Amino acid sequence: MPDRYAVIGHPIAHSKSPLIHGLFAQATGQDMTYDMIDGGAEPGGFDRALASFRTAGGRGLNVTLPFKLQALAAATQASDDARLAGAANALRFDGERIEAQNFDGIGLVRDIEHNLGLPLAGKRVLLLGAGGATRGALLPLARAGVARLVLANRTAAKATGLAREAAPHLGGCVVEGGGLADLTASDTFELVINATSSSLSGEAPAVPASAFASAALAYDMVYGKGLTPFLKAAQAARCARVADGVGMLVEQAAEAFAWWRGVRPDTRDVLARLTVPLV
Ligand code: NAP
């Protein structure tokens, strides 16, 4: 019997995870299946789906919106990344144990450093947003050696609070939080990451052009939307390079696959297949 894995979310039909994990399994010769589970909108839907998947012998789940917080709550053990993110995007089942991980930020760092060739050690990074994607990126960016991390959010208090909460966990990485409006012309960065959901509504966070002027890369976590308003603003401000989050998606999947199966798949072919040109 092949080992069973799945992605759970609501809605879920748009998920690329079955395609990605199917290609990884084929390329690495793993005997496994990977399905989609719609956890539904009813209260308790996630817990019921989780219980029935485990009873049926399921080995691991990817978790997407809106269940990432519930996935962490259901876990018996959680990684530091998942705990600081306050959310899990991958679960692994071993007897009574439910282990939780959050690979989103690890996938982001891997994409920036490995696929896009920008080492993060010593860099000044502007991270826009203060939601789940920002939380998940903090620890991996700090581990990669980022020197200074500025969190800027539409609702300033959320970024200020998150910076205060995260600071004791980020080692030598200096973290500050504030509003988008607090960014001044003297704030320059080597990397600007859009971890807001603004691109999903065709908007861009209000960032001064000067923030991009000395940046080697502007990175929008959204994927498959082409040149988003944020990436266009970065180009107009003469940012050296722009990228979307497709590599983050594929790399976080590869991390989960390696965690489950003990073999890390090569991501190049899958990334090429999912990449939408930035035009
Ligand atoms: P979230 O928890 O809902 O947070 C949304 C954030 O976006 C908040 O900080 C919010 O600011 C801000 N925001 C929303 N609309 C805005 C606008 N028009 N202008 C400025 N700021 C705005 O969402 P999330 O889970 O962090 O996800 C954020 C993005 O990351 C999504 O687009 C998601 O698709 C993407 N993502 C990609 C990957 C990947 O693998 N590539 C993985 C995870 C997430 P307020 O606090 O002021 O409301």
Coordinates of C-alpha atoms and ligand atoms in Angstrom, one line a residue:
M1 CA 0.0 0.0 0.0
P2 CA 1.4 3.4 -0.9
D3 CA 1.9 5.9 2.0
R4 CA -0.8 8.6 2.1
Y5 CA -0.3 12.4 2.1
A6 CA -2.7 15.3 1.4
V7 CA -3.2 19.0 1.5
I8 CA -6.1 20.3 3.6
G9 CA -7.7 23.8 3.2
H10 CA -10.9 25.5 2.3
P11 CA -11.3 26.2 -0.5
I12 CA -8.7 23.8 -1.9
A13 CA -9.4 23.2 -5.6
H14 CA -6.8 25.9 -6.6
S15 CA -4.0 24.2 -4.7
K16 CA -0.8 23.4 -6.7
S17 CA 0.4 21.0 -3.9
P18 CA -0.9 17.7 -5.5
L19 CA 0.9 18.6 -8.8
I20 CA 4.1 19.5 -7.0
H21 CA 4.2 16.5 -4.7
G22 CA 3.2 14.2 -7.5
L23 CA 6.1 15.4 -9.6
F24 CA 8.5 15.1 -6.6
A25 CA 7.3 11.5 -5.8
Q26 CA 7.7 10.5 -9.5
A27 CA 11.2 12.0 -9.7
T28 CA 12.4 10.4 -6.4
G29 CA 10.6 7.1 -6.9
Q30 CA 8.5 7.3 -3.7
D31 CA 5.6 4.9 -3.3
M32 CA 3.0 7.5 -2.1
T33 CA -0.3 9.1 -2.9
Y34 CA -1.1 12.8 -2.4
D35 CA -4.7 14.0 -2.3
M36 CA -6.7 17.2 -1.6
I37 CA -9.0 17.5 1.4
D38 CA -11.6 20.2 1.7
G39 CA -12.0 20.8 5.5
G40 CA -15.2 22.8 4.8
A41 CA -16.4 26.0 6.5
E42 CA -18.3 24.3 9.4
P43 CA -16.7 24.6 12.9
G44 CA -14.9 21.4 13.8
G45 CA -14.4 20.5 10.1
F46 CA -10.6 20.5 10.3
D47 CA -10.4 18.3 13.4
R48 CA -12.9 15.8 12.0
A49 CA -10.9 15.6 8.7
L50 CA -7.6 15.3 10.6
A51 CA -9.0 12.4 12.7
S52 CA -10.4 10.5 9.8
F53 CA -7.2 11.0 7.7
R54 CA -5.1 9.6 10.6
T55 CA -7.5 6.7 11.2
A56 CA -7.1 5.8 7.5
G57 CA -3.4 5.6 8.0
G58 CA -2.4 9.0 6.6
R59 CA 1.3 9.9 7.2
G60 CA 1.4 13.7 6.7
L61 CA -0.6 16.8 5.7
N62 CA 0.2 20.1 4.2
V63 CA -2.1 22.7 5.7
T64 CA -3.3 25.9 4.0
L65 CA -5.8 28.6 4.7
P66 CA -7.8 28.8 6.9
F67 CA -6.5 25.9 9.0
K68 CA -2.8 26.8 9.8
L69 CA -3.6 28.0 13.3
Q70 CA -5.8 24.9 14.1
A71 CA -3.1 22.6 12.7
L72 CA -0.6 24.0 15.3
A73 CA -3.2 23.7 18.0
A74 CA -3.7 20.0 17.1
A75 CA 0.0 19.2 17.3
T76 CA 1.7 17.4 20.2
Q77 CA 5.1 18.8 19.2
A78 CA 6.0 21.9 17.2
S79 CA 9.2 23.3 15.7
D80 CA 10.5 26.8 16.7
D81 CA 9.5 28.1 13.3
A82 CA 5.9 26.9 13.7
R83 CA 5.7 28.3 17.3
L84 CA 7.0 31.8 16.4
A85 CA 4.8 31.8 13.3
G86 CA 1.8 30.8 15.5
A87 CA 0.8 28.5 12.6
A88 CA 1.8 25.2 11.0
N89 CA 1.8 24.4 7.3
A90 CA 2.9 20.8 7.5
L91 CA 2.0 17.9 9.9
R92 CA 3.6 14.5 10.3
F93 CA 2.0 11.6 12.1
D94 CA 3.8 8.9 14.0
G95 CA 1.6 6.8 16.3
E96 CA 0.0 9.2 18.8
R97 CA 2.4 12.0 17.9
I98 CA 1.4 14.9 15.7
E99 CA 4.4 16.9 14.7
A100 CA 4.0 20.5 13.4
Q101 CA 6.3 22.5 11.1
N102 CA 6.1 25.7 9.2
F103 CA 8.2 25.6 6.1
D104 CA 7.0 28.8 4.4
G105 CA 9.9 31.0 5.7
I106 CA 12.4 28.3 5.1
G107 CA 11.2 28.0 1.5
L108 CA 11.4 31.8 1.2
V109 CA 15.1 31.9 2.3
R110 CA 16.0 28.9 0.2
D111 CA 14.4 30.6 -2.9
I112 CA 16.2 33.9 -2.3
E113 CA 19.6 32.4 -1.5
H114 CA 19.7 29.3 -3.7
N115 CA 17.4 30.0 -6.7
L116 CA 17.9 33.8 -6.9
G117 CA 21.5 33.8 -5.7
L118 CA 21.2 36.5 -3.1
P119 CA 23.1 35.6 0.2
L120 CA 21.2 37.1 3.1
A121 CA 24.0 37.3 5.7
G122 CA 24.6 40.9 6.8
K123 CA 21.7 42.3 4.7
R124 CA 19.2 45.1 5.6
V125 CA 15.7 43.8 4.8
L126 CA 12.4 45.5 4.6
L127 CA 9.5 43.1 5.3
L128 CA 6.1 44.5 4.5
G129 CA 3.1 43.1 6.4
A130 CA 2.5 41.7 9.9
G131 CA 0.3 38.7 9.1
G132 CA 1.0 35.0 9.0
A133 CA 3.5 35.1 6.1
T134 CA 5.5 37.8 7.9
R135 CA 5.5 35.9 11.2
G136 CA 6.7 32.7 9.4
A137 CA 9.6 34.5 7.7
L138 CA 11.1 36.1 10.8
L139 CA 13.1 33.2 12.3
P140 CA 14.4 31.8 8.9
L141 CA 15.6 35.3 7.9
A142 CA 17.3 35.8 11.2
R143 CA 19.0 32.3 11.0
A144 CA 20.2 33.2 7.5
G145 CA 22.1 36.1 9.1
V146 CA 20.0 39.1 8.1
A147 CA 21.6 42.1 10.1
R148 CA 18.6 44.4 10.3
L149 CA 14.9 43.6 9.7
V150 CA 12.3 46.4 9.4
L151 CA 8.7 45.3 9.6
A152 CA 6.3 47.9 8.1
N153 CA 2.6 47.3 8.1
R154 CA -0.5 49.3 7.1
T155 CA -1.7 48.9 10.7
A156 CA 1.5 50.1 12.5
A157 CA 0.6 48.6 15.9
K158 CA 0.6 45.1 14.5
A159 CA 4.2 45.4 13.2
T160 CA 5.4 47.1 16.4
G161 CA 3.9 44.4 18.5
L162 CA 5.3 41.6 16.3
A163 CA 8.8 43.1 16.4
R164 CA 8.7 43.3 20.2
E165 CA 7.5 39.7 20.5
A166 CA 10.0 38.4 18.0
A167 CA 13.1 40.3 19.1
P168 CA 14.2 37.9 21.9
H169 CA 14.1 35.0 19.4
L170 CA 16.1 36.5 16.6
G171 CA 19.7 36.4 17.9
G172 CA 21.9 39.0 16.4
C173 CA 19.3 40.2 13.9
V174 CA 18.0 43.7 14.9
V175 CA 14.3 43.9 14.3
E176 CA 12.1 47.1 14.3
G177 CA 8.4 47.5 13.6
G178 CA 6.2 50.4 12.5
G179 CA 3.8 51.8 9.9
L180 CA 4.4 52.1 6.2
A181 CA 4.1 55.9 6.7
D182 CA 7.1 55.8 9.1
L183 CA 9.5 54.8 6.3
T184 CA 11.7 57.7 5.4
A185 CA 13.9 58.5 2.4
S186 CA 17.0 57.6 4.5
D187 CA 15.7 54.1 5.1
T188 CA 17.5 52.0 2.4
F189 CA 17.4 48.2 2.0
E190 CA 19.2 45.5 0.1
L191 CA 16.1 43.4 -0.1
V192 CA 12.4 44.4 0.0
I193 CA 9.8 41.6 0.6
N194 CA 6.1 42.1 0.1
A195 CA 4.4 39.7 2.6
T196 CA 1.1 41.6 2.5
S197 CA -1.9 40.3 0.6
S198 CA -2.2 43.6 -1.3
S199 CA -1.3 42.0 -4.7
L200 CA -4.3 39.8 -4.4
S201 CA -6.5 42.9 -4.7
G202 CA -4.4 44.5 -7.4
E203 CA -2.9 47.1 -4.9
A204 CA 0.6 47.8 -3.6
P205 CA 1.6 48.8 -0.1
A206 CA 2.6 52.5 0.0
V207 CA 6.4 52.2 0.1
P208 CA 8.6 55.2 -0.7
A209 CA 10.6 54.7 -3.9
S210 CA 13.8 55.4 -2.0
A211 CA 13.3 52.0 -0.1
F212 CA 14.0 50.2 -3.4
A213 CA 16.8 52.4 -4.7
S214 CA 19.7 50.3 -3.4
A215 CA 17.9 47.0 -3.3
A216 CA 19.3 44.0 -5.2
L217 CA 15.9 42.3 -5.1
A218 CA 12.2 43.1 -4.6
Y219 CA 10.3 39.9 -3.8
D220 CA 6.5 39.5 -3.8
M221 CA 5.3 36.4 -1.9
V222 CA 2.2 36.2 -4.1
Y223 CA 2.7 34.0 -7.2
G224 CA 1.2 33.5 -10.6
K225 CA 0.0 37.1 -10.9
G226 CA 2.7 38.3 -13.2
L227 CA 4.1 41.7 -12.6
T228 CA 2.2 42.9 -9.5
P229 CA 1.7 46.6 -8.6
F230 CA 4.4 46.1 -5.9
L231 CA 6.9 44.7 -8.4
K232 CA 6.1 47.4 -10.9
A233 CA 6.7 50.0 -8.3
A234 CA 10.1 48.4 -7.5
Q235 CA 11.0 48.4 -11.2
A236 CA 10.0 52.0 -11.6
A237 CA 12.3 52.8 -8.6
R238 CA 15.2 51.0 -10.4
C239 CA 15.4 48.0 -8.1
A240 CA 17.9 45.6 -9.7
R241 CA 15.7 42.5 -9.8
V242 CA 12.2 41.4 -9.1
A243 CA 10.7 38.0 -8.3
D244 CA 7.4 36.5 -7.2
G245 CA 6.7 33.8 -4.6
V246 CA 6.5 30.7 -6.9
G247 CA 10.0 29.6 -5.8
M248 CA 8.9 30.0 -2.1
L249 CA 5.9 27.7 -2.8
V250 CA 8.0 25.0 -4.5
E251 CA 10.8 25.2 -1.9
Q252 CA 8.5 24.9 1.1
A253 CA 6.9 21.9 -0.6
A254 CA 10.4 20.3 -1.1
E255 CA 11.2 20.9 2.6
A256 CA 8.0 19.1 3.7
F257 CA 8.6 16.3 1.2
A258 CA 12.1 15.8 2.6
W259 CA 10.8 15.9 6.2
W260 CA 8.2 13.2 5.4
R261 CA 10.2 11.0 3.0
G262 CA 13.9 11.6 4.0
V263 CA 14.8 12.6 0.4
R264 CA 15.0 16.1 -0.9
P265 CA 13.7 16.4 -4.4
D266 CA 15.4 18.6 -7.0
T267 CA 13.1 21.6 -7.5
R268 CA 14.3 23.0 -10.8
D269 CA 11.9 21.2 -13.2
V270 CA 8.9 21.8 -11.0
L271 CA 9.8 25.5 -10.6
A272 CA 10.2 25.9 -14.4
R273 CA 6.8 24.3 -14.9
L274 CA 5.0 26.5 -12.4
T275 CA 6.7 29.8 -13.3
V276 CA 4.5 32.5 -14.8
P277 CA 6.5 35.1 -16.7
L278 CA 6.7 38.5 -14.9
V279 CA 5.2 40.7 -17.6
Ligands
NAP1 P1 -2.7 37.7 6.4 O1 -2.3 37.0 7.6 O2 -4.1 37.9 6.1 O3 -2.0 39.2 6.4 C1 -2.3 40.1 5.4 C2 -1.3 41.3 5.6 O4 -1.4 42.1 4.4 C3 -1.6 42.2 6.8 O5 -0.3 42.7 7.3 C4 -2.4 43.4 6.1 O6 -2.3 44.6 6.8 C5 -1.7 43.5 4.8 N1 -2.5 44.1 3.7 C6 -3.6 43.5 3.1 N2 -4.1 44.3 2.1 C7 -3.2 45.4 2.1 C8 -3.1 46.6 1.3 N3 -4.0 46.8 0.3 N4 -2.1 47.4 1.5 C9 -1.2 47.2 2.5 N5 -1.2 46.1 3.3 C10 -2.2 45.2 3.1 O7 -2.0 37.1 5.1 P2 -0.7 36.1 5.0 O8 -1.1 34.7 5.3 O9 0.3 36.8 5.8 O10 -0.4 36.2 3.5 C11 0.2 37.3 2.9 C12 0.5 37.0 1.4 O11 1.6 36.1 1.3 C13 -0.6 36.4 0.6 O12 -0.7 37.1 -0.6 C14 -0.3 35.0 0.4 O13 -0.7 34.5 -0.8 C15 1.3 35.1 0.4 N6 1.9 33.8 0.8 C16 2.7 33.2 -0.2 C17 3.3 31.9 0.1 C18 4.1 31.2 -0.9 O14 4.4 30.0 -0.7 N7 4.5 31.9 -2.0 C19 3.1 31.4 1.4 C20 2.4 32.1 2.4 C21 1.8 33.3 2.0 P3 -3.2 45.0 8.1 O15 -2.6 44.3 9.3 O16 -3.1 46.5 8.1 O17 -4.6 44.5 7.7

